[in-house]
Structures are given as C-alpha cells and as structure tokens.
Coordinates of C-alpha atoms in Angstrom, one line a residue:
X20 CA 0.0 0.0 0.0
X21 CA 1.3 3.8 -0.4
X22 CA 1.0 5.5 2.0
X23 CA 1.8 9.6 2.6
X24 CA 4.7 10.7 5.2
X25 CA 4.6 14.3 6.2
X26 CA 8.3 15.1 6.1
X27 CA 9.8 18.4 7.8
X28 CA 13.3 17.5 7.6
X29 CA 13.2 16.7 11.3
X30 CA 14.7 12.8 12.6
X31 CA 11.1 11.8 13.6
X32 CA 9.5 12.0 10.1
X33 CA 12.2 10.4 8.6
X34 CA 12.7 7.5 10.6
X35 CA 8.5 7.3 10.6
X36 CA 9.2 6.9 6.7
X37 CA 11.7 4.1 7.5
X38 CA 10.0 2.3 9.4
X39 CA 7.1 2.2 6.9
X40 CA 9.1 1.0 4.8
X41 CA 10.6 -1.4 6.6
X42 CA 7.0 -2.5 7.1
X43 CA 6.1 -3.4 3.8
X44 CA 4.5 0.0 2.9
X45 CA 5.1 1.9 0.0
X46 CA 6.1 5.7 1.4
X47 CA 5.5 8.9 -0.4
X48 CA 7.1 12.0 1.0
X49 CA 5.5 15.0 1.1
X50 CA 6.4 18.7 2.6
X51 CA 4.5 21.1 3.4
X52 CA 5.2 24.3 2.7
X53 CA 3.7 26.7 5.2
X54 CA 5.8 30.0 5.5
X55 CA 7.3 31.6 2.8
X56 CA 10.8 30.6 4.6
X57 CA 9.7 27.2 3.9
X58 CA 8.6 28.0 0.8
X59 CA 12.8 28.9 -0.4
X60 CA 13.6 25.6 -2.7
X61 CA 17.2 26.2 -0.2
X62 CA 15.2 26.1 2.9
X63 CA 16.4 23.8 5.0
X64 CA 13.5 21.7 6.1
X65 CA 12.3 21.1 2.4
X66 CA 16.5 20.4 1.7
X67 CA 16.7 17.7 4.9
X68 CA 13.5 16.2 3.7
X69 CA 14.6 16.1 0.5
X70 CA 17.8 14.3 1.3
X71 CA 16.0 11.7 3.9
X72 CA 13.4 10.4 0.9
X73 CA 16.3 10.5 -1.5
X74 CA 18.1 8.2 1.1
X75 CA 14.9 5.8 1.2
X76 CA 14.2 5.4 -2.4
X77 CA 11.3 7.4 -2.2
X78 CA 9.3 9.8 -4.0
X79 CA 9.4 13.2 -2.7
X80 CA 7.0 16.0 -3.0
X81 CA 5.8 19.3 -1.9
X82 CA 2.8 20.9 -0.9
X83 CA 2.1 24.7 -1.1
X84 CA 0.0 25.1 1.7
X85 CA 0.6 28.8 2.6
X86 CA -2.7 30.5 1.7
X87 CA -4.5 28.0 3.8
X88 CA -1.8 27.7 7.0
X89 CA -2.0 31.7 7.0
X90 CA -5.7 32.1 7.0
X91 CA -6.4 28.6 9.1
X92 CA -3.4 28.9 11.6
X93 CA -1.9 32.2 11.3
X94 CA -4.8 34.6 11.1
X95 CA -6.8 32.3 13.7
X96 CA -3.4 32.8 15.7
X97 CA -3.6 36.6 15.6
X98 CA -7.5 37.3 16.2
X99 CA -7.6 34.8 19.1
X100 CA -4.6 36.6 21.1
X101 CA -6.4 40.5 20.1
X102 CA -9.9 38.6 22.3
X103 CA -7.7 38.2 25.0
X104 CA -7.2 34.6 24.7
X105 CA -3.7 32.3 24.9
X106 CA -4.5 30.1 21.5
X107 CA -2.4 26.9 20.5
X108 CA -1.6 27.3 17.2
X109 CA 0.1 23.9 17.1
X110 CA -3.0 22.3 17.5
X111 CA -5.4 24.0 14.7
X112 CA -2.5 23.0 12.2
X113 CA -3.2 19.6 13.2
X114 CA -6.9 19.9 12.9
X115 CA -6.7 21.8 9.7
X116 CA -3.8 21.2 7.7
X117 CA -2.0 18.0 8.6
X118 CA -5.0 16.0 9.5
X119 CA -7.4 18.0 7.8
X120 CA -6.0 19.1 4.1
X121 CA -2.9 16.0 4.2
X122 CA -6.2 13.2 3.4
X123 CA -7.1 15.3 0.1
X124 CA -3.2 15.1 -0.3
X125 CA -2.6 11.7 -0.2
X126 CA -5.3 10.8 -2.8
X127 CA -3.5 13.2 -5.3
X128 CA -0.5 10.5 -4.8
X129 CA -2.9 7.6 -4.5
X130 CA -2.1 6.9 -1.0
X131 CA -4.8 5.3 1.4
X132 CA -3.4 6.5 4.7
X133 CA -1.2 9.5 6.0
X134 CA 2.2 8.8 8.3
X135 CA 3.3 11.3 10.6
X136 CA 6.3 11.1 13.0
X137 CA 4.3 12.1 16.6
X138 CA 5.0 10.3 19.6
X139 CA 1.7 8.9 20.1
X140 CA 0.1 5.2 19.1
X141 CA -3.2 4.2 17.5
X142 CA -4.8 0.4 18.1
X143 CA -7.7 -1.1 17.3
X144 CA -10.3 -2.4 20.0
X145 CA -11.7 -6.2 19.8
X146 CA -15.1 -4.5 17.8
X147 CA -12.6 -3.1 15.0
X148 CA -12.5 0.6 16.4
X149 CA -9.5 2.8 16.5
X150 CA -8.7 4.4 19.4
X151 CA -5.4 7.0 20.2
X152 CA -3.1 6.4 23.0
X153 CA -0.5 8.4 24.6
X154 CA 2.8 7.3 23.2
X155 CA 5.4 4.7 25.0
X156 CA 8.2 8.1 25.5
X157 CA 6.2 10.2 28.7
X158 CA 8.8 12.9 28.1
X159 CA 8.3 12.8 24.0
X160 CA 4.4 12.1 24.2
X161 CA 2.2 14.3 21.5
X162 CA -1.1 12.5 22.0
X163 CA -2.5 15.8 23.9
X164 CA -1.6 17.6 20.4
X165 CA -4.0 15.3 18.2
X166 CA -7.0 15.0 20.3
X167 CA -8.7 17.1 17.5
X168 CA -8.3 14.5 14.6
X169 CA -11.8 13.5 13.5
X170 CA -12.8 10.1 14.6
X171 CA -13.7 8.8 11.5
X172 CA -10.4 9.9 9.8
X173 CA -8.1 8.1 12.9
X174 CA -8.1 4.9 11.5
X175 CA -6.4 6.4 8.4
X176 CA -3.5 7.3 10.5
X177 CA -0.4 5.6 11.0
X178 CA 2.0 6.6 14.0
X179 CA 5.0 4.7 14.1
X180 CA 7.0 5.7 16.7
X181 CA 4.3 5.6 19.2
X182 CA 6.6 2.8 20.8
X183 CA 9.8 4.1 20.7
X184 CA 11.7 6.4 22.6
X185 CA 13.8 9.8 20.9
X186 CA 17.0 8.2 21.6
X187 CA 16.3 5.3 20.0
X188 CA 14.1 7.3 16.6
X189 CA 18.2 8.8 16.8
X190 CA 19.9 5.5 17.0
X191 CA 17.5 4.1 14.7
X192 CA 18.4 6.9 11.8
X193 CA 22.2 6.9 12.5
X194 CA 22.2 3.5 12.0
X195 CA 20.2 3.7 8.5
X196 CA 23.0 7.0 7.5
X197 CA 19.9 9.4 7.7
X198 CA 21.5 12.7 7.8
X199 CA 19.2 14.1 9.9
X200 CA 19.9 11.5 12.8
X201 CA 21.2 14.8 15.1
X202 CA 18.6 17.3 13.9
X203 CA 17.8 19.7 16.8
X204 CA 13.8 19.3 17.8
X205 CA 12.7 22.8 16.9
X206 CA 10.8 24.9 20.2
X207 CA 9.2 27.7 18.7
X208 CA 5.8 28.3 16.7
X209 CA 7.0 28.2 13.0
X210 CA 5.6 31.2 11.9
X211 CA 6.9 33.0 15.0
X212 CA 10.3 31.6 15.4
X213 CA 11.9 34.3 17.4
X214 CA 9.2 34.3 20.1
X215 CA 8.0 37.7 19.5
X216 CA 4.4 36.8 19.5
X217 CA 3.2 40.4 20.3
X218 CA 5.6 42.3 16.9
X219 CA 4.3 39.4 14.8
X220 CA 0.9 39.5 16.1
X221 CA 1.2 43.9 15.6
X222 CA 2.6 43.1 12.0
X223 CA -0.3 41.5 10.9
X224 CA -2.7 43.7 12.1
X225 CA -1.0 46.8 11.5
X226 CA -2.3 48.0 15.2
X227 CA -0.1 48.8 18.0
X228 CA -1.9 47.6 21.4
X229 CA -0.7 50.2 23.8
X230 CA -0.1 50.5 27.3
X231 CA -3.2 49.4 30.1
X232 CA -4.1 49.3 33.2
X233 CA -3.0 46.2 35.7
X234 CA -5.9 45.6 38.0
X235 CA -6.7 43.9 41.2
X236 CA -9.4 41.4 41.8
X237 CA -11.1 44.2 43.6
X238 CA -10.9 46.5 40.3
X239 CA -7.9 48.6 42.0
X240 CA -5.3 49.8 39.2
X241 CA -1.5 49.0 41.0
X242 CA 0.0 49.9 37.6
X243 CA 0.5 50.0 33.9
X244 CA 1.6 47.4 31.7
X245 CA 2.9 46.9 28.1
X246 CA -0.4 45.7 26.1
X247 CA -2.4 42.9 26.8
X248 CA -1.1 40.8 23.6
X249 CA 2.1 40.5 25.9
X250 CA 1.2 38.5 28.8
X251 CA -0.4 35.0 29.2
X252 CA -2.5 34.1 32.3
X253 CA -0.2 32.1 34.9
X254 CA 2.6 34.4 33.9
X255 CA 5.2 36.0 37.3
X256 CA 8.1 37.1 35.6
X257 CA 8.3 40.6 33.1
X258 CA 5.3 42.6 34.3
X259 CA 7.7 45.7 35.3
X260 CA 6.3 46.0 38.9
X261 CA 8.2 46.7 42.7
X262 CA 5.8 44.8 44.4
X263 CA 5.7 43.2 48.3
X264 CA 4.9 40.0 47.2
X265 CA 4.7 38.1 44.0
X266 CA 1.7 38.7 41.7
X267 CA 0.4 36.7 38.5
X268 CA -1.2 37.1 35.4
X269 CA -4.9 35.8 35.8
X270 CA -6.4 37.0 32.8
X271 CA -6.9 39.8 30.2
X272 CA -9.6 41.9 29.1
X273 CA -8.8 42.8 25.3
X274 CA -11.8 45.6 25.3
X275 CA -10.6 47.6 28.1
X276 CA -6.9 46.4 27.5
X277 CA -6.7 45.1 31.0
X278 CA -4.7 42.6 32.5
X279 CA -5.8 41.5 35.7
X280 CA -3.2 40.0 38.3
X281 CA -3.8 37.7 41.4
X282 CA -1.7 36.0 44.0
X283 CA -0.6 32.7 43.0
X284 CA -3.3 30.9 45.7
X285 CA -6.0 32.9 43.5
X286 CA -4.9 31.3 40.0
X287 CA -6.1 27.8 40.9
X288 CA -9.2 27.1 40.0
X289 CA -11.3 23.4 40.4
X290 CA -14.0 23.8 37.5
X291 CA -12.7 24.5 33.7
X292 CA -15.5 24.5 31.0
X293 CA -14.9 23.9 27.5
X294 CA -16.1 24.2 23.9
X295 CA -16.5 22.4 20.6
X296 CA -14.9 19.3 22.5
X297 CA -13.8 16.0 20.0
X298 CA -15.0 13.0 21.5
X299 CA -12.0 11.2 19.4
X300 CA -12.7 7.8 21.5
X301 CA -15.4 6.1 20.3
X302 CA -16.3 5.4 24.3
X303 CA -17.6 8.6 26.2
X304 CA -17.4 8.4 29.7
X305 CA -20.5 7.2 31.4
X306 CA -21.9 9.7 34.3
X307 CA -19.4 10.2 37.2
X308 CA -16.5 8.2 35.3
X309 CA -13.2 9.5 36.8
X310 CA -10.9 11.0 34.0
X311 CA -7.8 12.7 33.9
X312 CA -6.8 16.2 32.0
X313 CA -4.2 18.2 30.8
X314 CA -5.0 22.2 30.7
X315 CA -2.3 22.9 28.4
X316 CA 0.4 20.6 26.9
X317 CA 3.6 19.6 29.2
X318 CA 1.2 19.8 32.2
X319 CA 0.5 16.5 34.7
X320 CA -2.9 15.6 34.3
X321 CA -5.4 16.3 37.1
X322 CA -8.4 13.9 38.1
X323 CA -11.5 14.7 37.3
X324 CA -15.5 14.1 36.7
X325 CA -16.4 15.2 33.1
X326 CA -19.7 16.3 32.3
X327 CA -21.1 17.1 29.1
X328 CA -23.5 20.3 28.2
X329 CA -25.0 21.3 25.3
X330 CA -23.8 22.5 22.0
X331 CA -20.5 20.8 22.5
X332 CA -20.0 22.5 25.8
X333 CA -17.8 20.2 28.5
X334 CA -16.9 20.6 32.2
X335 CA -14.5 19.4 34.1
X336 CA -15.0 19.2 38.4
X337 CA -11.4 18.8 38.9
X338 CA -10.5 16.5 42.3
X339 CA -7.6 19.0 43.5
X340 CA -6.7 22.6 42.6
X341 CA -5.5 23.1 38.8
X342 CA -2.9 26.6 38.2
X343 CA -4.1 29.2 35.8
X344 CA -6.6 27.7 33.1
X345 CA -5.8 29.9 30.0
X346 CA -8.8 30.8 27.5
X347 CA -8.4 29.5 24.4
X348 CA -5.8 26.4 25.3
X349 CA -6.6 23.0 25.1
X350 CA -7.9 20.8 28.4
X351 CA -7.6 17.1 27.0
X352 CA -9.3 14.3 29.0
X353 CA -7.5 10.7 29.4
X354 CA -8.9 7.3 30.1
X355 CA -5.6 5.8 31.4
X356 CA -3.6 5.7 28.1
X357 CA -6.5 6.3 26.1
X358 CA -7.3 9.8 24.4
X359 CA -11.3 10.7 25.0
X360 CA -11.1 14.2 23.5
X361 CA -10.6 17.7 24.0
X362 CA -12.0 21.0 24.1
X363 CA -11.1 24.7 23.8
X364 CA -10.9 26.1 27.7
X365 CA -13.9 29.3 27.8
X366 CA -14.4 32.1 30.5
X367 CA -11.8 30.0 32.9
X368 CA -13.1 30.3 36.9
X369 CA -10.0 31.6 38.8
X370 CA -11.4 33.1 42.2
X371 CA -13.2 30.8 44.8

C-alpha cells in the first residue's frame, strides 16, 4: 500500500518513513510548505527532507500550503490573542492542515493512509475501532496535540514511533545513514520563530496595542503594563512592577486592554468549562466516570468528573486545585492511556 509521510526534515519524520518502509508500505514523502521561509527551494527543512526520501528510495513532494496555514493557523493565531485569549496554534495546524488538508493530499499520490512522525500510538479495539493512546516516550508524548483529529479519519493514520523512545528514533536513523539523525527538535511556533508573539501579532494587524491598566481582583489599578497581547495568564516574571509579594497574570480583558493579576493561591481554580470538545474515542465516559486532564500541553494531568452540556460544551470538576486555566488552550481528558477528547478552555473560573 502507499501510503503519505509528512516530512519536515526533522529525525522523527524520517525515521516514521523508514519504518514504513521497513514494514512493507510503500512511502511517499511529502512537505509542506507553510511559510514563505519554507517556501525557499534552499530552505532547509524542504533540503533535509529532500535528502532523507532521496536516502529511502522514495518519491518526494511538496505541498504549497501557505494561503491556507496563514488564514487557518496564522490569522486564527492573531485574532484569538487581540480577544484576550492564549490560542495553541500547534493544535489548529493539526486539525486543519495535517489531519485536515494531508487526506485530500494523499489521494493526489494515491495513497490510502497518512504517516506522521508524533510520539503517540493508535490500536484497534476487539469490535474493529481505532482508538489514540499516549505514546510509549512520557517525556516525547504528542497525544495531547491530536486530540482534534476526527474520529472517523483516525483509522487512516499511521504513527510509528508511538513505541519508541527519541534516543532510539536517533539511534534508529544513524544506524540507517539518515543525515538528519542529530537534527535539533525545533521549540518555537514556526511562523513566530523568534518568540515575538506580540511584533508578529502587531505586524499582521498593523495596530499597535498600547499601554493598560493592571488591576486587582477588587478592580484597584497597581500599575500599567505593556499591552495585553504580551502576557499570558499564569505568567510571574516581566510585568515591570516593585511589588511586596509576588503577583500573577490571571487574565486579560482585550476591550478595556486590561490585564488583571492575582496572588498565586487565587490562579487555581477546580472547574474548567470547554467548547466544541472531540469526543476522538469512540467510548464517552459514562456519568461520574473518573478521568484525567491536561490544561495545556507539558502539564501533569489532574483527576477529574467530566460532564457534558449542550452545544459541544464540556466541564471538568477537577478533584484538587489546577494553576491558571488559560482561554483559548486545550484541556484534554484521558482514560488511562487512552485519548477521550478535547476541548477549547472558555471564561476560565480563577477566584473561589
């Protein structure tokens, strides 16, 4: 069968082509272009890529994806963050672009199922369902990223690392003289890769958000601060204040261009309510089932009772305290292993 690798020039996609391979597949690579840096036939992603399917007898592609990743991911990006809200960008390009335009893709190349290098596993349950798990590597695990895939389309996905650990994706492409066997992981959001959310966010919009009031819980001003696009709810550090004791972002009100800061004890919060939640597993938790959830990826998941609402709407009763609940993030709910779905975090409770 062929079958269609997303390929960014990083080790993981590489050796997720490999091991296709080395499983009887048939892989086509594919990158996406996404940035007009990525879009330079020198860049280096598309170059690495290039190089890694050249290595594996494959055929190689690209994609030009920009029009789509800058009104999907990057425009989304920018009006999220002028609301007020802390969006994941990293997880809309997964819901729209590489599990969302990638199917349409792979039938250009006559492929019947997509490959991507994440550190997460799929398996099918004894009734023929396909169900996500997190992957074998607790340090490398992505499964909190793909909770958004649509059901339907998850048993068209193929993750082969899910098992494996990063040293050994490394060991595993040294040994097969991938080039890319030492590639840094990359840290930032692609489209913002020197961190300077607020600039890029003011260059797209061509609006400067200026200075604003920091506020108490009580309403009290203690001071000004920088713009609200510049801080992000659970944030100590950079707020320019002499203060007795330490303070913290709790949230931002983009119409009054407010930022409102608490003491640390104020920021937890046992109720998180969420919108337009994927039920991914094809098992939804029956009343008072116990869960566990992540409120933004690299947390520890909390214990929890889900319940579900109307019009998508989910809430989480949360068994202990979780820190700073950010509007617009992610709050992903576990079954042990297994993924049960995710949804966007909404008006955030901070204050008892």
């Amino acid at each position: 069968m062929r079958v269609l690798v997303a390929m960014s020039g990083g080790v993981d996609s590489a050796a997720a082509a490999l091991l296709c391979r080395e499983a009887g597949y048939e892989p086509v690579g594919v990158t996406l272009l996404l940035t007009e840096k990525s879009a330079d036939p020198d860049a280096p992603g598309t170059l690495s890529a290039r190089a890694a399917a050249k290595k594996l007898s494959m055929e190689f592609y690209t994609e030009d994806m920009r029009e789509d990743f800058k009104k999907l991911v990057c425009r989304g990006f920018v009006s999220d963050y002028m609301k007020g809200l802390t969006p994941n960008p990293c997880v809309e390009c997964n819901r729209s672009i590489k599990f969302g335009r990638l199917f349409a893709v792979a039938e250009k190349y006559g492929c019947g199922m997509i490959v991507t290098g994440h550190y997460a596993r799929t398996a099918r349950d004894p009734e023929g369902r396909c169900r996500l798990y997190k992957g074998f590597d607790a340090g490398k695990d992505q499964s909190y990223m793909l909770h958004c895939i649509d059901r339907e389309k998850l048993g068209r996905v193929i993750l082969p690392l899910g098992n494996m650990t990063k040293a050994q994706v490394r060991e595993l492409a040294e040994k097969h003289g991938l080039s890319c066997a030492g590639a840094k992981d990359s840290q930032d959001i692609c489209f913002v890769p020197d961190g300077d959310y607020a600039g890029y966010i003011e260059r797209m919009t061509g609006e400067r958000v200026g200075p604003g009031e920091f506020v108490l819980p009580d309403g009290s001003v203690i001071g000004r601060h920088r713009g609200h696009i510049r801080y992000t709810p659970g944030q100590r550090k950079g707020l320019g204040l002499s203060l007795p004791s330490p303070l913290y972002v709790a949230g931002k009100d983009a119409a009054s261009n407010r930022v409102l800061l608490c003491t640390e004890k104020e920021l937890e919060t046992l109720s998180v309510e969420t919108e337009n939640f994927n039920l991914i597993s094809p098992c939804p938790p029956e009343p008072g089932e116990r869960v566990t959830v992540k409120i933004r990826y690299g947390r520890k998941e909390t214990p929890a009772v889900m319940t579900e609402g109307e019009k998508g709407r989910v809430r989480f009763d949360f068994e202990s305290p979780v820190r700073a609940p950010a509007a617009g993030q992610y709050a992903v709910a576990y079954r042990g292993d297994e993924v049960i779905g995710g949804g966007r975090i909404v008006v955030p409770r901070f204050f008892p």
